[in-house]
Amino acid sequence: MARTASLSGFPEWLPEERLVELHVLDTLRRVFELHGFASIETRAVETVGQLLRKGEIDKEVYGLSRLQEDEGEAKGKGDHHALALHFDLTVPFARYVVENAGYLSFPFRRYQIQKVWRGERPQEGRAREFTQADIDVVGDGELPFRYDVEIALVIAEALSALPIPDFRLRINNRKLAEGFYRGIGLEDTAGVLRSIDKLEKIGPAKVAELLKAELGATDEQAQKALQLAGIRTEDTSFVAQVRALGVSNDLLEEGLNELEQVIDAAVQRAPGKVLADLSIARGLDYYTGTVVETVLVGHEQLGSICSGGRYDALASKGNRKFPGVGLSIGVTRLVSRILSQDLAKASRSVPTAVLVALTHDDSWGAAQDVAAQLRSRGIPTEVAAKAEKFGKQIKFADRRGIPYVWFTDDDGTHQVKDIRSGEQVVAAPETWMPPAEDLAVQVATADAVAGAVNA
């Protein structure tokens, strides 16, 4: 994984690496569809005004223009009608819902797997072009809180199906945090959240300095905010710990109740996968309730691999509101760690299960007939290009990771050889099938793949 990239921040995978990524994508797609989420795809570009209307991250947005523009065209990000590449899938989804509301059935459950672009400093886990996999549920006018609970459980199931280390969904609630801050006299709750969001990067002492210098917090207020952020529990005991801080506020109580419901359900249905973590803030301003960040245990320095939450005011059309809740998996971040740490491997580097060898060059047509029969039954098959010595054709298959080589004798007898074990048997192209594990490329933890090969 130490290859030199020709353009930093824009990853390109080798074929065997791409197979790992495809396995991740296929697994997520399967789990999402099992839970009734429908697939959509939105355009790659939005207007600058649409992208920046909630949360200013304009330094990370890639503006879009032609090399030579017509007179009068929008010239850059200063013009809200200019075009830019989307930096996430939530903002485009909100626009999609508003524009298509008359054609959608609410609550609308969607999943979306697409590339996004963000002008960050490239490093492992942070690319400038990357793939996200999102699920959201959006309501018309209202959205029952139970969907906040369901979204967390679906994501826990999806991540559990991937060949990755253990993980934790770290969950908080914006109402809880904002109500607490107001209860201690800090009214600029968005400012406090932005400071608390930097806690893991700069530490509590510097966050306290920020709260005092930028928001006018007293020593006592700063310490109270940090005490709240220090609460982490694997069950609903956080409720008592928050109340022990002696702060009273109606919004705080509402947030406590909502977070308690999420954690209570997760303890029962996804034990050990969820943590109430009252330091989680999320940097974007459109979140209004539940907020989530997810880390791989033992790989916390990678950052969040899945994040999101509840947004009640991101999408609206006149007086009509479309509240939603959703989570986004950073597929590229996850795959880059799987590959760099050798956490999982593909069982072979190509989809091909069988190479049909040539006895002589005139047998190419007959070999194509054999291949067609195998393919018609779902067996990925290639035909050799030249009638080289069988040893060379077998080496060609071995080099590419193709497990079986098919031979046809001059008398029409067919044989297939498992080049890993050396076993060769008589076979018929209309009936022979490889074992299920050889039919398609398997992706599993590196230890499991090695064990299968050694066996």
XYZ file of C-alpha atoms in Angstrom:
455
model
C 0.000 0.000 0.000
C 3.030 2.266 -0.122
C 2.676 3.012 -3.828
C 3.401 6.564 -4.922
C 0.207 8.306 -5.999
C 0.489 10.423 -9.126
C -2.074 12.860 -7.677
C -2.196 13.053 -3.893
C -5.584 12.616 -2.283
C -7.195 10.801 -5.218
C -6.755 7.073 -4.472
C -6.750 4.369 -7.133
C -6.854 0.719 -6.149
C -5.130 -2.272 -7.737
C -7.546 -4.999 -8.957
C -7.225 -7.124 -5.800
C -7.736 -4.001 -3.668
C -10.762 -2.994 -5.687
C -12.238 -6.440 -5.002
C -12.022 -5.680 -1.279
C -13.750 -2.334 -1.834
C -16.477 -3.975 -3.942
C -17.040 -6.541 -1.181
C -17.538 -3.702 1.307
C -19.944 -1.896 -1.035
C -21.913 -5.052 -1.864
C -22.218 -5.963 1.815
C -23.487 -2.498 2.747
C -25.924 -2.498 -0.178
C -27.294 -5.903 0.837
C -27.849 -4.902 4.488
C -29.429 -1.559 3.553
C -31.859 -3.225 1.137
C -32.742 -5.897 3.714
C -33.963 -3.029 5.886
C -36.044 -1.509 3.097
C -33.812 1.365 1.999
C -34.162 2.331 -1.683
C -31.159 3.410 -3.749
C -30.844 6.844 -5.327
C -28.018 8.778 -6.940
C -27.814 12.559 -7.049
C -25.772 14.710 -9.420
C -22.117 15.384 -8.598
C -22.551 19.179 -8.617
C -24.654 21.612 -6.622
C -24.775 25.390 -6.574
C -22.397 27.009 -4.118
C -25.355 28.604 -2.374
C -26.960 25.199 -1.838
C -23.759 23.639 -0.484
C -22.842 26.420 1.934
C -26.215 27.324 3.382
C -25.682 25.182 6.488
C -22.192 25.206 7.961
C -19.363 27.171 6.357
C -16.693 24.851 5.008
C -16.019 26.845 1.854
C -12.253 26.288 2.075
C -12.860 22.570 1.440
C -15.326 22.928 -1.441
C -14.096 22.384 -4.990
C -15.549 24.986 -7.334
C -16.422 23.866 -10.844
C -15.949 25.822 -14.057
C -14.957 25.332 -17.661
C -11.416 26.241 -18.623
C -12.855 28.922 -20.872
C -16.165 30.317 -19.681
C -18.727 32.225 -21.672
C -19.163 35.872 -20.820
C -21.542 36.329 -17.924
C -21.091 32.851 -16.447
C -20.602 32.528 -12.694
C -16.887 32.812 -11.973
C -16.337 31.319 -8.555
C -17.459 30.475 -5.063
C -18.325 34.088 -4.295
C -21.317 33.731 -6.625
C -23.936 31.476 -5.043
C -25.127 30.399 -8.497
C -21.675 29.014 -9.335
C -21.314 25.237 -9.390
C -19.233 23.102 -7.020
C -18.669 19.399 -6.377
C -20.636 18.074 -3.423
C -18.613 17.545 -0.221
C -21.100 15.128 1.335
C -24.331 13.365 0.358
C -26.663 14.807 3.008
C -26.973 18.337 1.599
C -27.629 17.073 -1.985
C -30.140 14.576 -0.576
C -32.033 17.343 1.213
C -32.280 19.259 -2.080
C -33.384 16.065 -3.872
C -36.180 15.508 -1.340
C -37.498 19.070 -1.725
C -37.467 18.898 -5.530
C -39.081 15.440 -5.703
C -41.415 15.614 -2.707
C -44.483 15.156 -4.873
C -43.183 11.813 -6.155
C -41.881 10.314 -2.896
C -43.670 8.281 -0.262
C -42.879 9.429 3.291
C -41.194 8.489 5.509
C -38.705 8.071 2.664
C -35.919 5.549 3.313
C -32.938 5.865 1.001
C -29.388 4.692 0.685
C -26.845 6.409 -1.517
C -23.330 5.243 -2.422
C -21.343 7.843 -4.357
C -18.082 9.725 -4.704
C -17.712 13.050 -2.911
C -14.953 15.663 -3.037
C -13.423 17.657 -0.199
C -10.284 19.788 -0.299
C -8.599 18.433 2.829
C -4.907 17.827 3.450
C -4.372 14.262 2.177
C -3.281 11.618 4.694
C -4.346 8.083 5.493
C -8.074 8.147 6.028
C -8.441 11.593 4.472
C -8.662 11.767 0.709
C -9.860 14.538 -1.583
C -11.977 12.162 -3.649
C -13.655 9.422 -1.699
C -16.725 7.191 -1.547
C -19.449 7.520 1.052
C -22.332 5.152 1.792
C -25.293 6.934 3.396
C -28.649 5.850 4.774
C -31.348 8.344 5.764
C -34.996 8.394 6.694
C -36.865 11.634 5.954
C -40.368 12.531 7.047
C -42.952 15.043 5.849
C -43.687 17.503 8.643
C -42.558 15.159 11.386
C -40.333 12.124 11.820
C -40.834 9.848 14.833
C -37.793 9.650 17.080
C -37.807 5.861 16.765
C -36.030 6.249 13.409
C -33.007 7.660 15.266
C -32.860 4.363 17.119
C -33.379 2.257 13.977
C -30.669 4.035 11.957
C -28.077 3.294 14.652
C -29.061 -0.386 14.746
C -28.938 -0.759 10.937
C -25.440 0.744 10.817
C -24.276 -1.519 13.663
C -25.535 -4.535 11.681
C -23.897 -3.329 8.452
C -20.506 -2.692 10.055
C -20.666 -6.038 11.870
C -20.937 -7.757 8.468
C -17.638 -6.253 7.246
C -14.135 -7.776 7.675
C -13.047 -5.028 10.083
C -11.940 -4.843 13.722
C -14.439 -4.211 16.498
C -16.067 -0.774 16.456
C -17.999 1.609 18.694
C -20.801 3.966 17.756
C -20.211 6.992 19.982
C -23.567 8.725 20.371
C -24.620 12.057 21.854
C -27.587 14.409 21.455
C -27.358 18.074 20.437
C -30.438 18.945 22.523
C -28.772 17.487 25.589
C -25.589 19.483 24.974
C -27.272 22.749 23.991
C -29.733 22.546 26.891
C -26.849 21.967 29.305
C -24.868 24.927 27.954
C -27.883 27.208 28.272
C -28.475 25.864 31.754
C -24.999 27.037 32.813
C -25.457 30.426 31.100
C -23.650 29.900 27.776
C -26.075 31.057 25.070
C -23.803 30.713 22.031
C -24.372 26.966 21.972
C -23.084 26.571 18.393
C -19.809 28.211 19.458
C -19.484 25.895 22.456
C -20.139 22.859 20.248
C -17.430 23.964 17.809
C -14.951 24.253 20.677
C -15.960 20.908 22.240
C -15.619 19.294 18.788
C -11.871 20.058 18.999
C -11.450 18.238 22.311
C -9.627 15.172 20.966
C -7.345 17.277 18.766
C -6.207 19.932 21.246
C -7.129 18.580 24.704
C -9.330 19.910 27.553
C -6.983 22.689 28.715
C -6.928 24.393 25.313
C -10.676 23.891 24.847
C -11.223 25.633 28.188
C -9.053 28.522 26.973
C -11.109 28.728 23.768
C -14.377 28.791 25.695
C -13.120 31.633 27.877
C -11.386 33.652 25.166
C -13.936 33.314 22.339
C -17.227 32.817 24.181
C -16.618 34.696 27.426
C -17.089 31.636 29.616
C -16.074 31.780 33.255
C -13.707 29.185 34.740
C -16.691 27.445 36.333
C -18.699 27.396 33.073
C -15.746 26.028 31.117
C -15.189 23.289 33.685
C -18.885 22.354 33.699
C -18.867 22.059 29.872
C -15.778 19.843 30.060
C -17.320 17.721 32.831
C -20.289 17.013 30.573
C -17.975 16.130 27.679
C -16.100 13.712 29.931
C -19.109 11.432 30.477
C -18.948 8.094 28.649
C -21.016 5.016 29.485
C -21.904 1.724 27.771
C -25.420 1.834 29.235
C -27.987 4.428 30.332
C -26.116 5.331 33.521
C -25.025 8.584 31.823
C -28.469 10.008 32.724
C -27.695 9.939 36.445
C -24.182 11.319 35.834
C -25.560 14.300 33.903
C -28.192 15.022 36.529
C -25.484 14.847 39.207
C -23.913 17.953 37.619
C -26.929 19.911 38.916
C -27.986 21.679 35.728
C -31.677 22.216 34.957
C -33.107 22.930 31.482
C -36.123 21.651 29.511
C -34.111 21.086 26.302
C -31.510 19.187 28.330
C -34.247 16.874 29.657
C -35.586 16.281 26.143
C -32.109 15.376 24.876
C -31.444 13.113 27.861
C -34.663 11.223 27.189
C -33.878 10.787 23.482
C -30.313 9.593 24.046
C -31.529 7.215 26.743
C -33.906 5.589 24.215
C -31.121 5.086 21.645
C -28.670 3.616 24.142
C -31.298 1.427 25.807
C -32.285 -0.142 22.459
C -28.661 -0.592 21.415
C -27.729 -2.351 24.673
C -30.431 -4.912 23.885
C -29.980 -5.312 20.105
C -26.325 -4.422 19.486
C -24.606 -5.132 22.808
C -21.074 -3.825 23.121
C -21.267 -1.778 19.914
C -22.611 1.535 21.237
C -21.269 4.091 23.697
C -22.988 7.164 25.103
C -20.218 9.730 24.606
C -21.151 13.268 25.597
C -18.068 14.782 23.940
C -19.430 14.085 20.429
C -20.526 17.355 18.832
C -20.212 17.056 14.996
C -18.879 20.145 13.227
C -21.715 20.827 10.773
C -24.450 23.165 11.981
C -27.446 21.333 10.524
C -27.614 18.614 13.195
C -30.401 19.171 15.743
C -30.644 16.011 17.888
C -28.902 12.637 17.848
C -25.272 12.820 16.663
C -22.998 9.855 16.001
C -19.333 9.178 15.342
C -17.896 5.667 14.953
C -14.351 4.484 15.605
C -12.521 1.209 15.032
C -11.248 -0.165 18.335
C -7.449 -0.008 18.286
C -7.513 2.350 15.278
C -8.977 5.436 16.942
C -6.326 7.686 15.383
C -7.956 7.030 12.005
C -10.906 9.156 13.076
C -14.586 8.477 12.571
C -15.484 5.850 9.952
C -19.220 6.553 10.200
C -20.970 9.716 11.342
C -24.195 11.681 11.095
C -27.337 12.344 13.063
C -30.743 14.050 13.178
C -31.459 17.187 11.140
C -34.869 18.823 11.495
C -34.432 21.972 9.410
C -32.080 21.109 6.538
C -34.855 20.531 3.991
C -37.953 22.717 3.661
C -40.372 23.933 0.980
C -42.353 26.972 2.093
C -43.976 25.998 5.375
C -43.391 22.319 4.660
C -40.519 20.754 6.616
C -38.734 17.491 5.901
C -36.943 16.373 9.070
C -34.484 13.532 8.675
C -31.932 11.319 10.357
C -29.044 9.567 8.677
C -25.562 8.147 8.960
C -22.694 8.130 6.480
C -19.980 5.480 6.243
C -16.609 6.677 4.951
C -16.013 3.740 2.611
C -12.654 4.954 1.280
C -11.351 5.661 4.793
C -12.446 2.206 5.902
C -11.000 0.421 2.862
C -7.702 2.307 3.093
C -7.250 1.044 6.659
C -8.278 -2.520 5.733
C -5.639 -2.511 2.990
C -2.833 -0.666 4.772
C -3.106 -2.882 7.865
C -3.701 -6.088 5.883
C -6.939 -6.629 7.802
C -8.646 -8.465 4.930
C -7.725 -9.900 1.554
C -9.393 -11.112 -1.597
C -8.960 -14.851 -2.224
C -7.679 -14.049 -5.724
C -6.894 -10.954 -7.757
C -9.281 -11.607 -10.660
C -12.909 -12.790 -10.865
C -11.891 -15.702 -13.146
C -12.399 -19.174 -11.667
C -11.421 -21.244 -14.736
C -8.876 -20.850 -17.529
C -9.689 -22.997 -20.573
C -6.331 -24.139 -21.986
C -5.605 -24.615 -25.686
C -4.262 -27.915 -26.979
C -3.399 -26.236 -30.292
C -4.309 -22.934 -31.923
C -7.121 -24.508 -33.970
C -8.904 -25.473 -30.750
C -9.659 -21.854 -29.789
C -13.220 -22.004 -31.160
C -14.004 -25.217 -29.305
C -12.493 -23.712 -26.123
C -14.821 -20.736 -26.490
C -17.760 -23.157 -26.644
C -16.623 -24.761 -23.374
C -16.212 -21.318 -21.785
C -19.702 -20.293 -22.908
C -21.197 -23.389 -21.277
C -19.377 -22.677 -18.015
C -20.344 -18.993 -18.059
C -23.992 -19.863 -18.725
C -24.006 -21.498 -15.299
C -22.353 -18.553 -13.585
C -18.746 -19.730 -13.615
C -16.342 -16.839 -14.485
C -14.158 -18.223 -17.290
C -11.312 -17.108 -19.577
C -9.839 -18.776 -22.650
C -6.073 -18.907 -23.172
C -4.856 -16.736 -26.039
C -2.096 -19.058 -27.286
C -1.510 -22.812 -27.417
C 1.688 -22.728 -25.368
C 2.994 -25.708 -23.409
C 0.506 -26.700 -20.727
C 3.074 -25.816 -18.048
C 3.163 -22.227 -19.305
C -0.628 -21.989 -19.440
C -0.833 -23.313 -15.869
C 1.785 -20.777 -14.736
C -0.256 -18.022 -16.402
C -3.318 -19.089 -14.396
C -1.298 -19.373 -11.194
C 0.220 -15.905 -11.649
C -3.261 -14.390 -11.926
C -4.721 -16.429 -9.084
C -7.074 -18.487 -11.284
C -7.694 -21.733 -9.333
C -8.755 -24.108 -12.152
C -7.414 -24.966 -15.619
C -9.644 -26.814 -18.110
C -8.201 -29.220 -20.692
C -9.882 -30.896 -23.659
C -8.202 -33.986 -25.127
C -8.170 -34.718 -28.865
C -10.839 -37.403 -28.286
C -13.162 -34.801 -26.742
C -12.650 -35.843 -23.119
C -12.664 -32.884 -20.714
C -10.552 -32.634 -17.569
C -10.230 -29.882 -14.979
C -7.208 -29.360 -12.738
C -7.156 -27.613 -9.373
C -3.693 -26.079 -9.685
C -3.476 -25.421 -5.936
C -3.770 -29.094 -4.939
C -2.716 -30.673 -8.240
C -5.882 -32.790 -8.349
C -7.165 -33.388 -11.896
C -10.527 -35.015 -12.677
C -12.668 -35.836 -15.693
C -15.432 -33.235 -16.029
C -18.292 -32.213 -18.324
C -18.729 -28.506 -19.185
C -22.512 -28.771 -18.890
C -22.491 -30.173 -15.319
C -19.180 -29.477 -13.546
C -19.238 -26.886 -10.767
C -16.392 -25.679 -8.540
C -16.941 -25.541 -4.783
C -19.039 -22.526 -3.732
C -16.037 -20.826 -2.143
C -14.181 -20.908 -5.485
C -17.067 -19.778 -7.658
C -16.699 -16.104 -6.736
C -13.892 -14.121 -5.164
C -14.067 -14.343 -1.381
C -13.038 -11.461 0.855
C -12.284 -12.264 4.469
C -9.916 -11.366 7.271
C -6.314 -11.970 6.289
C -6.014 -14.817 8.823
C -9.069 -16.581 7.377
C -7.740 -16.317 3.813
C -4.333 -17.633 4.862
C -5.964 -20.542 6.713
C -8.037 -21.476 3.659
C -4.977 -21.398 1.395
C -2.903 -23.521 3.790
C -5.754 -26.005 4.170
